[in-house]
PDB file of C-alpha atoms in Angstrom:
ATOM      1  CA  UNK Q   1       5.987   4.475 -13.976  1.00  0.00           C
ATOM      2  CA  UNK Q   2       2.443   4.810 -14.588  1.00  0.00           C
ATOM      3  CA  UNK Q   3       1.343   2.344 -11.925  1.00  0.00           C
ATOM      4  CA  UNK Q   4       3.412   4.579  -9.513  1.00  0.00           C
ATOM      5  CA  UNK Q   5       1.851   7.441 -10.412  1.00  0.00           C
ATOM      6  CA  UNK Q   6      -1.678   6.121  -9.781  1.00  0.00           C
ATOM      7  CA  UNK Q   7      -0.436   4.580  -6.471  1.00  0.00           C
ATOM      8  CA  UNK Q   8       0.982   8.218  -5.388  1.00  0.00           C
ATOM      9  CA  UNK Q   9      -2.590  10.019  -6.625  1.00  0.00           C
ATOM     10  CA  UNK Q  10      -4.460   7.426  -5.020  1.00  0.00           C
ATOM     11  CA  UNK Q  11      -2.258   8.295  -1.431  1.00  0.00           C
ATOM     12  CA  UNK Q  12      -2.614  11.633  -1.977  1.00  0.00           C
ATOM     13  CA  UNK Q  13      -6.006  11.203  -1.795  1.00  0.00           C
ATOM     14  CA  UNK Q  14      -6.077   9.213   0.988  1.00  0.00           C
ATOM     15  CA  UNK Q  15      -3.615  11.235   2.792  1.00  0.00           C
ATOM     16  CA  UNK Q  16      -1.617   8.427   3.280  1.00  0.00           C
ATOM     17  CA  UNK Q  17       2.157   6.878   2.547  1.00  0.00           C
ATOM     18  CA  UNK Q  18       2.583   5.732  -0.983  1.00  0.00           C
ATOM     19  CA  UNK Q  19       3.878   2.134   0.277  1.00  0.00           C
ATOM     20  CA  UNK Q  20       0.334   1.810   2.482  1.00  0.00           C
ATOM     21  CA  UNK Q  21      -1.473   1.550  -0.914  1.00  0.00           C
ATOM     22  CA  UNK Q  22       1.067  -0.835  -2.409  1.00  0.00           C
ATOM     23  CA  UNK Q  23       4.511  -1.677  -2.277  1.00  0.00           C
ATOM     24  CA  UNK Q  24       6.973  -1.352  -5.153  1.00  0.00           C
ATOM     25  CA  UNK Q  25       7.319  -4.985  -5.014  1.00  0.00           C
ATOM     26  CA  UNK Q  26       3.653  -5.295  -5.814  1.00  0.00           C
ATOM     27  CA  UNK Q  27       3.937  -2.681  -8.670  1.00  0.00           C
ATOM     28  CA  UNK Q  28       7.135  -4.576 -10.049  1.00  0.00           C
ATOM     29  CA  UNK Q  29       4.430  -7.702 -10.057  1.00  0.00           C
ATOM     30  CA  UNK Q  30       1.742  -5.743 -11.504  1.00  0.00           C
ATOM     31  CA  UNK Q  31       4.055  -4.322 -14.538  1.00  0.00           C
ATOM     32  CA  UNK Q  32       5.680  -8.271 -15.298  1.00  0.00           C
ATOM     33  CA  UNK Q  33       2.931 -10.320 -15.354  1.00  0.00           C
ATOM     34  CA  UNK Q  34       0.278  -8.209 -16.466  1.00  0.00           C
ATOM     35  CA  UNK Q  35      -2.816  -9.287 -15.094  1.00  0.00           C
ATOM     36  CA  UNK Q  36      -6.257  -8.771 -16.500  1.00  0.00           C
ATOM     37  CA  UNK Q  37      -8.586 -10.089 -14.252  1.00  0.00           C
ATOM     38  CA  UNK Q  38      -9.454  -9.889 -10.046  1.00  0.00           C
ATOM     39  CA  UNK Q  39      -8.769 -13.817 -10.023  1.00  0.00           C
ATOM     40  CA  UNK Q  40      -5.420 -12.880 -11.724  1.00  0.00           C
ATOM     41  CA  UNK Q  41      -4.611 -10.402  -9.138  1.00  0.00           C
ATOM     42  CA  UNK Q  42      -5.149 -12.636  -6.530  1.00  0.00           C
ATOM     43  CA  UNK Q  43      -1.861 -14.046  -7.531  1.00  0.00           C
ATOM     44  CA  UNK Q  44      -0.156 -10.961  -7.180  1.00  0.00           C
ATOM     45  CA  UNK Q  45       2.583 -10.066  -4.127  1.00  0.00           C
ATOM     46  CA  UNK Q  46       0.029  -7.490  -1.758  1.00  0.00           C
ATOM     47  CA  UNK Q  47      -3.367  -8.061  -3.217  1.00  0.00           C
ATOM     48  CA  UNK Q  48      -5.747  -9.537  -0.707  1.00  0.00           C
ATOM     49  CA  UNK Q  49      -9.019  -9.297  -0.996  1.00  0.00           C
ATOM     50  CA  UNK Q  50      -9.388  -6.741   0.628  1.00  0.00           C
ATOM     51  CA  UNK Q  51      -7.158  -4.095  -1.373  1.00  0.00           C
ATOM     52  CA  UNK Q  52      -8.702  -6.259  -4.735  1.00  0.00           C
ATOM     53  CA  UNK Q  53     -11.831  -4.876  -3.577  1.00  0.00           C
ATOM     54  CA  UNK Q  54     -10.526  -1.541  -2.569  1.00  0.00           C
ATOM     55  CA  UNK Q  55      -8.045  -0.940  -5.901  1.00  0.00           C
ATOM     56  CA  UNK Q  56      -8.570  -3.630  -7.741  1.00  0.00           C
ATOM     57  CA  UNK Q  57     -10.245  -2.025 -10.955  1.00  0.00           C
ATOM     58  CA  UNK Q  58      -8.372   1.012 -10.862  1.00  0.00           C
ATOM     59  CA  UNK Q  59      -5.269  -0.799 -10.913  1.00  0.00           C
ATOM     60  CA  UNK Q  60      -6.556  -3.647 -13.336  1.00  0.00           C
ATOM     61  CA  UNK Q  61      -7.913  -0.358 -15.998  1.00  0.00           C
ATOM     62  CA  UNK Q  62      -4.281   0.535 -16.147  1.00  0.00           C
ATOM     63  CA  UNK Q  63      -2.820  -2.734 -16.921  1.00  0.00           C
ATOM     64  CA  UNK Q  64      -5.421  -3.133 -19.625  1.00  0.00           C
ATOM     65  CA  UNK Q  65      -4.874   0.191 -21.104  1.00  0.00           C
ATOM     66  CA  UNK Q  66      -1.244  -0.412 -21.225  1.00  0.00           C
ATOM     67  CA  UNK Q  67      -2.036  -4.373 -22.596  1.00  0.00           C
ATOM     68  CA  UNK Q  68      -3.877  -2.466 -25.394  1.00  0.00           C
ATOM     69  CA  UNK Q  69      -1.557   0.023 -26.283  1.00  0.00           C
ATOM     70  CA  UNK Q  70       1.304  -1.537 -26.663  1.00  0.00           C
ATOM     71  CA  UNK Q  71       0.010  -4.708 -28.081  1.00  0.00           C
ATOM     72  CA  UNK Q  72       0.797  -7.617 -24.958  1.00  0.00           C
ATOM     73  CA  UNK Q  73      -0.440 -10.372 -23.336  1.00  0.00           C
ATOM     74  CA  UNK Q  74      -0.897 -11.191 -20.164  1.00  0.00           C
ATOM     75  CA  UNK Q  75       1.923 -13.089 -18.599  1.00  0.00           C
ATOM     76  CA  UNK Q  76       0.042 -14.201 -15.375  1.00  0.00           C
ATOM     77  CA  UNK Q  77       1.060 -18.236 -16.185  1.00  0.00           C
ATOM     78  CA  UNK Q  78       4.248 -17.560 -15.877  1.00  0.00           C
ATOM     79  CA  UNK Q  79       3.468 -16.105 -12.250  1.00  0.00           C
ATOM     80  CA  UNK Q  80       4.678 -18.503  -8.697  1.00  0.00           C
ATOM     81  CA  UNK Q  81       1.706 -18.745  -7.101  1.00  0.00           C
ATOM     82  CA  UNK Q  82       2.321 -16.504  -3.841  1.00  0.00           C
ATOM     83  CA  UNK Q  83       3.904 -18.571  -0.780  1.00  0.00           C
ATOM     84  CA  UNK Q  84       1.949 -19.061   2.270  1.00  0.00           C
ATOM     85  CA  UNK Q  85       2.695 -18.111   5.712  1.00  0.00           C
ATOM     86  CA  UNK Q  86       3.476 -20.173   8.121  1.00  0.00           C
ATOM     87  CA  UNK Q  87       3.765 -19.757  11.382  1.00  0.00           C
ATOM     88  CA  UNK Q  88       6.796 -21.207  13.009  1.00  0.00           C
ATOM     89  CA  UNK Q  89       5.183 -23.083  16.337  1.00  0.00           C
ATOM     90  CA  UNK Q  90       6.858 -25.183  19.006  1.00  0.00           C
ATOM     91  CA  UNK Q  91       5.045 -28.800  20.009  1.00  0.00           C
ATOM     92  CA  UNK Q  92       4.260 -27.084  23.404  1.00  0.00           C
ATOM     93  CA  UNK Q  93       3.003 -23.594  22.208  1.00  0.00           C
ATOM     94  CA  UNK Q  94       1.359 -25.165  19.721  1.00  0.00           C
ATOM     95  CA  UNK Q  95      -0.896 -27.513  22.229  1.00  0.00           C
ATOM     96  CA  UNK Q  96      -1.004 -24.341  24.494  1.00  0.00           C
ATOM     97  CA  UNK Q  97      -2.943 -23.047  21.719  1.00  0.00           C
ATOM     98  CA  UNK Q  98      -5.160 -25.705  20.940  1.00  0.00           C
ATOM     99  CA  UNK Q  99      -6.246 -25.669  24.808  1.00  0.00           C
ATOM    100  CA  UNK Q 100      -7.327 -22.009  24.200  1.00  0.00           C
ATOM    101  CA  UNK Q 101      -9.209 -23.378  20.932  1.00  0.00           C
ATOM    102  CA  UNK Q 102     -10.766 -25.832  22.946  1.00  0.00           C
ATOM    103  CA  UNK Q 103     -12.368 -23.502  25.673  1.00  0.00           C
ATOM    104  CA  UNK Q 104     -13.368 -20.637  23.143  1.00  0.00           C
ATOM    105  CA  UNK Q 105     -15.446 -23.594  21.285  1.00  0.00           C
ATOM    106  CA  UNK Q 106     -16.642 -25.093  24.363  1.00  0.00           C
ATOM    107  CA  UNK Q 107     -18.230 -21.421  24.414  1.00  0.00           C
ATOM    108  CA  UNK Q 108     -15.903 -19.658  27.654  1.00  0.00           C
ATOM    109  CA  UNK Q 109     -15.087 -16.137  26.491  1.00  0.00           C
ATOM    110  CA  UNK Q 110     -11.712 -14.675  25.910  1.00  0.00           C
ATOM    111  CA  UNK Q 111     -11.476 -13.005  29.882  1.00  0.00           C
ATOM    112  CA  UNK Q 112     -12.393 -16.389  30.863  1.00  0.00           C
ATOM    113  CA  UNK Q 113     -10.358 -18.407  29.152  1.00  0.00           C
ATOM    114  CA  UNK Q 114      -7.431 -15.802  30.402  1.00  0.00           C
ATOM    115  CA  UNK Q 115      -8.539 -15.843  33.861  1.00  0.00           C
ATOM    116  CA  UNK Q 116      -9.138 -19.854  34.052  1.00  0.00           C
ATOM    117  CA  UNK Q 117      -5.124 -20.449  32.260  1.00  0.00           C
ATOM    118  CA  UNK Q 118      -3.957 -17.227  34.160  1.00  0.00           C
ATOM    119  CA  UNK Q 119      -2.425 -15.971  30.846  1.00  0.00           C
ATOM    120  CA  UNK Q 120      -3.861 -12.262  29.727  1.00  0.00           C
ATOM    121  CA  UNK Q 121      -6.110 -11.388  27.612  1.00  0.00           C
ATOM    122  CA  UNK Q 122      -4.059 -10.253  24.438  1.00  0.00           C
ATOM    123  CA  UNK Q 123      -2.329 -13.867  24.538  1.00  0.00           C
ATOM    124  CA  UNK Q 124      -5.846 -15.252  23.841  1.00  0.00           C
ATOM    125  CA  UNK Q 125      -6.332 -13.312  21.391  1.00  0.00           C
ATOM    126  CA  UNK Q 126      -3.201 -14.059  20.186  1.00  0.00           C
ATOM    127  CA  UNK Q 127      -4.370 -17.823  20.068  1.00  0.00           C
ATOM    128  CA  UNK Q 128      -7.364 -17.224  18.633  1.00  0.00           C
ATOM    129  CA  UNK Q 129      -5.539 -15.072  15.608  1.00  0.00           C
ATOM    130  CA  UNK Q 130      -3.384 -17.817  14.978  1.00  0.00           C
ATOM    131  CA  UNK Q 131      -6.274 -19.430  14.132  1.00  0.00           C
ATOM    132  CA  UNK Q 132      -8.460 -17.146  12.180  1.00  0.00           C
ATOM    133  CA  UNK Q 133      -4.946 -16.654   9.850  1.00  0.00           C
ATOM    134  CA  UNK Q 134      -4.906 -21.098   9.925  1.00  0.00           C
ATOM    135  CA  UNK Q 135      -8.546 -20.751   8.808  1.00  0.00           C
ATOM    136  CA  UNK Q 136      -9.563 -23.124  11.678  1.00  0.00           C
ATOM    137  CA  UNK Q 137     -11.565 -20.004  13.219  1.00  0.00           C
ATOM    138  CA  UNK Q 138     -13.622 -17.527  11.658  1.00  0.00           C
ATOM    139  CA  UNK Q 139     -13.005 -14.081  12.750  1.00  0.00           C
ATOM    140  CA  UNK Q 140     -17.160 -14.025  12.964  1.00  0.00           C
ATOM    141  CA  UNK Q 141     -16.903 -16.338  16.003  1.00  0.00           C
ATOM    142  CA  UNK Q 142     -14.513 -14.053  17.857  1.00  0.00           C
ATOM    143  CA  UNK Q 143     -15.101 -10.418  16.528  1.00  0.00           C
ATOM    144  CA  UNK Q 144     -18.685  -8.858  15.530  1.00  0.00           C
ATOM    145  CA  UNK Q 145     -19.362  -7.513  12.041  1.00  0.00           C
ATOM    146  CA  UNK Q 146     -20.087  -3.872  13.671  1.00  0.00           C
ATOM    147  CA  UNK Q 147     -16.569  -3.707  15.084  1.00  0.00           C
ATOM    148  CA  UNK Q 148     -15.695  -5.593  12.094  1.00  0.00           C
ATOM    149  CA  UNK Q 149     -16.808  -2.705   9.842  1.00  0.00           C
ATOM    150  CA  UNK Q 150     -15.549   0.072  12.327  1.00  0.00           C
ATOM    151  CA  UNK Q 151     -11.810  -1.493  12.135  1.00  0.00           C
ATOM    152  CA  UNK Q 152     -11.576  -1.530   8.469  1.00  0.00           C
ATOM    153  CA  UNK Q 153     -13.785   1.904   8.237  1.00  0.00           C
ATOM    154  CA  UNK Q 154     -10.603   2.885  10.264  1.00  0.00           C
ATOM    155  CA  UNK Q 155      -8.132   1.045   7.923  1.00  0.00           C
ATOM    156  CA  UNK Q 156      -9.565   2.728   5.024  1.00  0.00           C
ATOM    157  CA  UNK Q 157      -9.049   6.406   6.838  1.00  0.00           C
ATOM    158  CA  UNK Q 158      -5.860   5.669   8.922  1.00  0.00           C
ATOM    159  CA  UNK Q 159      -3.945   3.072   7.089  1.00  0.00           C
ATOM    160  CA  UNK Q 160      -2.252   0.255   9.130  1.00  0.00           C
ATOM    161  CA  UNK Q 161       1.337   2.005   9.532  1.00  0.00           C
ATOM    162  CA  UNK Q 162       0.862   1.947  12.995  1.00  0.00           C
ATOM    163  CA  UNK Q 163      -2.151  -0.061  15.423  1.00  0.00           C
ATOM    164  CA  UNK Q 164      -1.461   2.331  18.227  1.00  0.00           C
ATOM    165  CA  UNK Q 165      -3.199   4.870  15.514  1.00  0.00           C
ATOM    166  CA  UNK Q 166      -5.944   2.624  14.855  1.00  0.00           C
ATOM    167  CA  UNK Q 167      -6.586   1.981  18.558  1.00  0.00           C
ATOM    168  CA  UNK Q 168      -6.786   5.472  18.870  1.00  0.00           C
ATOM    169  CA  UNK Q 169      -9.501   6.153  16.792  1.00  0.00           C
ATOM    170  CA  UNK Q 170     -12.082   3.461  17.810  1.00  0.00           C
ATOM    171  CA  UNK Q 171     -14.279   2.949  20.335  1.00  0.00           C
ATOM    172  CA  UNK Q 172     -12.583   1.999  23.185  1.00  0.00           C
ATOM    173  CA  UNK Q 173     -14.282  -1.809  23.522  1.00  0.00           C
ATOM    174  CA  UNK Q 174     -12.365  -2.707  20.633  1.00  0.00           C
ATOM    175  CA  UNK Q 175      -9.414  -4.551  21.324  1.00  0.00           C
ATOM    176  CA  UNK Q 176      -5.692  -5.153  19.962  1.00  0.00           C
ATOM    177  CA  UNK Q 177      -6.269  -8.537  19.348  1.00  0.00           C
ATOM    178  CA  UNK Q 178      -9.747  -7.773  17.166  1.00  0.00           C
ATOM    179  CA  UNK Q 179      -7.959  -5.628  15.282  1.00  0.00           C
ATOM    180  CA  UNK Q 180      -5.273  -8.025  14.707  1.00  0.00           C
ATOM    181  CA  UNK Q 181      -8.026 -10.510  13.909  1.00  0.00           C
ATOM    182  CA  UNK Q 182      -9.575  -8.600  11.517  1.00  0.00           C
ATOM    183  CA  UNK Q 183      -6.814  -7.052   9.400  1.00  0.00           C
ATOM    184  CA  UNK Q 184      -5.012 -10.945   9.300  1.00  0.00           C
ATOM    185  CA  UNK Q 185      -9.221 -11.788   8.416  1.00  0.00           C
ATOM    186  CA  UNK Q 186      -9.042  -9.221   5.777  1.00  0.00           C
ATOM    187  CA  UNK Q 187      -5.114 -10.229   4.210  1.00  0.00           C
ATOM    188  CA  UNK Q 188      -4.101  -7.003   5.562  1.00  0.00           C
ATOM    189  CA  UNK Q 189      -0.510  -6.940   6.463  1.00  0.00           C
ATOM    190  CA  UNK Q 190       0.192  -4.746   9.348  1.00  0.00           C
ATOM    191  CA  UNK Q 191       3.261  -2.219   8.277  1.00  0.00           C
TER     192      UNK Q 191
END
């Protein structure tokens, strides 16, 4: 109860939906195995790095508190490490991929890449995120750090219930797909 309390003050504050901050799943997983430190959270359903950095120590003060008060231990051991996604590929879409790989590190840029395969420009992207979330890009190569910042600047303000909201309030050079990129860059799952 008290970790949903800090989660509603903390959206409150934020003007923003409980469930943007963290989901009850994520509380349930905070409240059963305890954790004490930002390497333990890591382990936790919802924490990325990115909302470690963001709540991390808020969240982590409570659990302590708690630890303290009532006398237990940390039961992170006993924690599944977190599954990995994977993303389902056929053989073909999968070398239809690669090809786009290819030409972004032979240096072509995204419009050319679309215009040479006559695909559009979001399906590069596309691509190219499926890569950034395989770790076989970095989101550097493909997105710079100012419109890095200005997406999650955005994030922070907006949330990520909806990209079309996003979009909306950034410059207009900054794609779909770089937001995409980013947020999957960032661990932040898009509601």
């Amino acid at each position: 109860e008290g970790l949903k309390l800090l989660r509603n003050k903390l959206a409150h504050q934020q003007n923003v939906p409980a469930y943007i901050i963290f989901s009850d799943s994520s509380l349930l997983d905070l409240a059963t195995y305890l954790p004490q430190t930002k390497d333990d959270l890591q382990k936790i359903s919802g924490f990325g790095a990115f909302k470690i950095e963001k709540y991390g120590d808020v969240f982590l003060e409570d659990v302590k508190n708690y630890c303290n008060i009532h006398q237990i231990e940390t039961r992170i051991d006993l924690k599944s490490p977190k599954r990995q996604r994977k993303i389902a590929v056929l053989p073909t879409s999968s070398s239809t991929k690669k090809i786009t790989l290819d030409m972004f590190k032979k240096g072509m840029t995204i419009a050319e890449i679309a215009e040479s395969r006559n695909l559009s420009i979001s399906t590069i992207e596309g691509h190219l995120s499926e890569f950034i979330a395989s770790g076989d890009l970095l989101v550097d190569e493909v997105v710079t750090k100012e419109k890095q910042v200005a997406i999650i600047k955005a994030v922070s303000v907006h949330g990520v219930a909806s990209l079309k909201i996003l979009k909306e309030n950034l410059p207009k050079e900054i794609s779909y797909g770089e937001i995409k990129m980013t947020l999957i860059k960032n661990e932040i799952l898009i509601a």
